GROMACS .gro file of C-alpha atoms in nm:
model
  147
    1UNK     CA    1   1.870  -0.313  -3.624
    2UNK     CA    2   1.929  -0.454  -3.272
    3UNK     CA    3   1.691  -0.440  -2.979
    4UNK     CA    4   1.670  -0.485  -2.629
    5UNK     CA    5   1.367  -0.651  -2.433
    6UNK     CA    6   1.414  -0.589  -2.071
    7UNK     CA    7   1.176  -0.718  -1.812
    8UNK     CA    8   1.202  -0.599  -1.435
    9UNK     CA    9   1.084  -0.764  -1.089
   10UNK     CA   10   0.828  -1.034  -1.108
   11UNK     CA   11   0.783  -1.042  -1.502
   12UNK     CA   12   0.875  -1.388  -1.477
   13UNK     CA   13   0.574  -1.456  -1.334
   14UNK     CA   14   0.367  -1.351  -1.604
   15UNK     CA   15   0.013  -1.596  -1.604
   16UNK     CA   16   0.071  -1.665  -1.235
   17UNK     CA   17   0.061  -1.292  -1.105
   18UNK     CA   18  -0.301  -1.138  -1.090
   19UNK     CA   19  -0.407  -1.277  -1.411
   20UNK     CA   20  -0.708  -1.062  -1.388
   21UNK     CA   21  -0.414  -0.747  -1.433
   22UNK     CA   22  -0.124  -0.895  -1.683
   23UNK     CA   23  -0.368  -1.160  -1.827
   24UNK     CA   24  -0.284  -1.564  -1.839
   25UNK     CA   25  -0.024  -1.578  -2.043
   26UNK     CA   26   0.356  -1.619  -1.953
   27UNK     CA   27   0.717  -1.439  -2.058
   28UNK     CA   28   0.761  -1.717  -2.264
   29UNK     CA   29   0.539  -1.659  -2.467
   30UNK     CA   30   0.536  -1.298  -2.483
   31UNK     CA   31   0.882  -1.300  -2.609
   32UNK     CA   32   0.809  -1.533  -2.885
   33UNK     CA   33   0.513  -1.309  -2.999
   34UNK     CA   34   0.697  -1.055  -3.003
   35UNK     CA   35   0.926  -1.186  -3.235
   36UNK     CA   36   0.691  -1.293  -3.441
   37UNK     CA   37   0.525  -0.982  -3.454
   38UNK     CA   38   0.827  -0.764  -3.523
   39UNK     CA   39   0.953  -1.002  -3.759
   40UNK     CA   40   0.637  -0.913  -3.975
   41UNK     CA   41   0.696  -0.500  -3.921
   42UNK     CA   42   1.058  -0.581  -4.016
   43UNK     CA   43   1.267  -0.903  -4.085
   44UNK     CA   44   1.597  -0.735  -4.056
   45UNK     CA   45   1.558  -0.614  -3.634
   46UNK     CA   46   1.665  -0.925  -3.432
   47UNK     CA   47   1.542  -0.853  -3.093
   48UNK     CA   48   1.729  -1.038  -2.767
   49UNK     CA   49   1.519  -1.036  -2.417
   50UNK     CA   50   1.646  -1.033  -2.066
   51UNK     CA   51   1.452  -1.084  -1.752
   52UNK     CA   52   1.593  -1.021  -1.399
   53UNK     CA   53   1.444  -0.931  -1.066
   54UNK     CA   54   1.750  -0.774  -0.945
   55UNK     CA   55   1.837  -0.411  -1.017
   56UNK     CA   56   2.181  -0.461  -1.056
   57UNK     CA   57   2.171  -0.716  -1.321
   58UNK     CA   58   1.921  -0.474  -1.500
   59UNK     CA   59   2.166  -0.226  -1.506
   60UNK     CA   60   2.457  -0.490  -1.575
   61UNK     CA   61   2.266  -0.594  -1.916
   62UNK     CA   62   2.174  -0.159  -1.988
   63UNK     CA   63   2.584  -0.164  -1.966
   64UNK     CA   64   2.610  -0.448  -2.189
   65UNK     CA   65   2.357  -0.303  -2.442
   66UNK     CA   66   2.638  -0.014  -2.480
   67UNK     CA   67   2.941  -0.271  -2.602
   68UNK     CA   68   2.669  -0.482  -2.776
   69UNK     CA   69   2.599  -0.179  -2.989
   70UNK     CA   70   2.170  -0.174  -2.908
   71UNK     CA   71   2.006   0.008  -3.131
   72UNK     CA   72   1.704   0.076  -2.912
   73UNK     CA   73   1.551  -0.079  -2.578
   74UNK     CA   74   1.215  -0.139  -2.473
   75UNK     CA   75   1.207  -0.161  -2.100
   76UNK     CA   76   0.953  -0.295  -1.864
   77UNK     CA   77   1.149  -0.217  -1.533
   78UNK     CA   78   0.812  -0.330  -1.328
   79UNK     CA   79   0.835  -0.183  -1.000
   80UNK     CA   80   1.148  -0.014  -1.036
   81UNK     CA   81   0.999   0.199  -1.251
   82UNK     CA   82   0.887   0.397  -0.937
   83UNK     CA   83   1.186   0.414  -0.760
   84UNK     CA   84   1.503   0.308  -0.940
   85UNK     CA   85   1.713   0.628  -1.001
   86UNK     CA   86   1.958   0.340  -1.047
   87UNK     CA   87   1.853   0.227  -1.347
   88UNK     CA   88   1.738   0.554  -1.474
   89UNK     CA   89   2.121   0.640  -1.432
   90UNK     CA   90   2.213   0.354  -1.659
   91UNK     CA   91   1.969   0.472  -1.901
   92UNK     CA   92   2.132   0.790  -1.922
   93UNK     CA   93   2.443   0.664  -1.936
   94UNK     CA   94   2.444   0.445  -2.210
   95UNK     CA   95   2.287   0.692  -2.459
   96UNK     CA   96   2.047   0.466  -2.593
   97UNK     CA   97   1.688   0.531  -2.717
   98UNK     CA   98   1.440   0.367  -2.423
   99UNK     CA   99   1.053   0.326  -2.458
  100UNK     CA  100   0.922   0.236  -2.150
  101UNK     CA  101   0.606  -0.037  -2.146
  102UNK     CA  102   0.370  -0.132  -1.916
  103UNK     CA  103   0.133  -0.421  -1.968
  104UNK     CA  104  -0.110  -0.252  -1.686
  105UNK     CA  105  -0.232   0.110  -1.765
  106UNK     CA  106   0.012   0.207  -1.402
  107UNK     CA  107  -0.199   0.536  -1.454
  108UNK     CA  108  -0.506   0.403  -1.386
  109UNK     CA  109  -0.360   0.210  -1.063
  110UNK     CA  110  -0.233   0.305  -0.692
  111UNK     CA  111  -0.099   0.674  -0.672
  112UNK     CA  112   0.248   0.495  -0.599
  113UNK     CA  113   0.239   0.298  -0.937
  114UNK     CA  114   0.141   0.617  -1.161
  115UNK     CA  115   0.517   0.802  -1.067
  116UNK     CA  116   0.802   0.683  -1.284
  117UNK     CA  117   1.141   0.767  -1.216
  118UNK     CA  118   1.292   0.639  -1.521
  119UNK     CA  119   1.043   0.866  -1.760
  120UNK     CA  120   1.323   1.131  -1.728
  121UNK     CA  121   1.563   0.884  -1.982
  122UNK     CA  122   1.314   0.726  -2.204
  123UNK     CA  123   1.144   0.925  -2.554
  124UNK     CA  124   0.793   0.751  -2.432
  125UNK     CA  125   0.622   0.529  -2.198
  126UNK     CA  126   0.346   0.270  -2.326
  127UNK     CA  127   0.092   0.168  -2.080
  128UNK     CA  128  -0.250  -0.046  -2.065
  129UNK     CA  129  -0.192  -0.193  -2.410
  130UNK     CA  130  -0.147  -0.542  -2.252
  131UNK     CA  131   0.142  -0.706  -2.433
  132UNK     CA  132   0.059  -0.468  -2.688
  133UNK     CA  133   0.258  -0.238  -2.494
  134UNK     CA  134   0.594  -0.370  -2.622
  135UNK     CA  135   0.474  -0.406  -2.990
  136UNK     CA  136   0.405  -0.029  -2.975
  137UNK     CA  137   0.680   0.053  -2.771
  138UNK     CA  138   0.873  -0.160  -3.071
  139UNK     CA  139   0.723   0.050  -3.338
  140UNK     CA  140   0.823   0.392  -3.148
  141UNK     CA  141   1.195   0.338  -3.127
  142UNK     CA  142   1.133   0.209  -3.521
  143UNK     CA  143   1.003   0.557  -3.616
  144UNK     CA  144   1.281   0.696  -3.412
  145UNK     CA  145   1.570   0.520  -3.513
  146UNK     CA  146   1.457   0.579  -3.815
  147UNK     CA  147   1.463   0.994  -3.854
   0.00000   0.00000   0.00000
């Protein structure tokens, strides 16, 4: 099984931005734990990560996912999560299962950060979990893939 770990607009900046919010540590390491920890759910899903602060790119790699036969993606799309009918387009488009994760519980924040766009193409959204988040948003697309 093949997955997809997409991180949006300023999710490179993990540790730096309001650490108080998405907590001290970096991407870097986030993507290694999660490998780690879905490696222990299952050592047969390899899981590749991309990271881009421009939309187009974001939509480039949802493209990509298509040829590269993705089983599933778990998308962080940050703050074009309440705006991008862009990449909620590619998400469509592609025909591949989507969980959306937030580190943040966006539902518990501003009134502009609690509307997602892209919740129309995704079978869930994960929020507040901290990284967390992803793992569950990991074991969701497991469960179904797996029907």
């Amino acid at each position: 099984m093949k997955l997809l770990i997409i991180n949006g607009p300023n999710l490179n900046f993990l540790g730096i931005r309001e650490p108080s919010i998405y907590g001290d540590k970096n991407l870097e390491t986030l993507i290694q734990w999660i490998k780690a920890e879905t490696a222990q759910l299952d050592p047969s899903i390899h899981i590749e990560d991309f990271q881009s602060n421009y939309e187009g790119a974001i939509i480039d790699r949802l493209q990509q996912a298509y040829y590269d036969k993705v089983d599933g993606v778990v998308i962080n799309p940050g703050a074009f999560t309440h705006y991008s009918y862009a990449i909620l387009d590619a998400i469509h488009s592609v025909h591949i299962p989507t969980v959306e994760v937030h580190i943040s519980d966006i539902h518990a924040r501003e009134p502009f950060r609690q509307i997602s766009v892209t919740k129309h193409a995704r079978i869930q959204q994960v929020s507040g979990l901290g990284f967390n988040s992803y793992l569950e948003g990991i074991k969701v697309l497991m469960k179904h893939l797996k029907k």
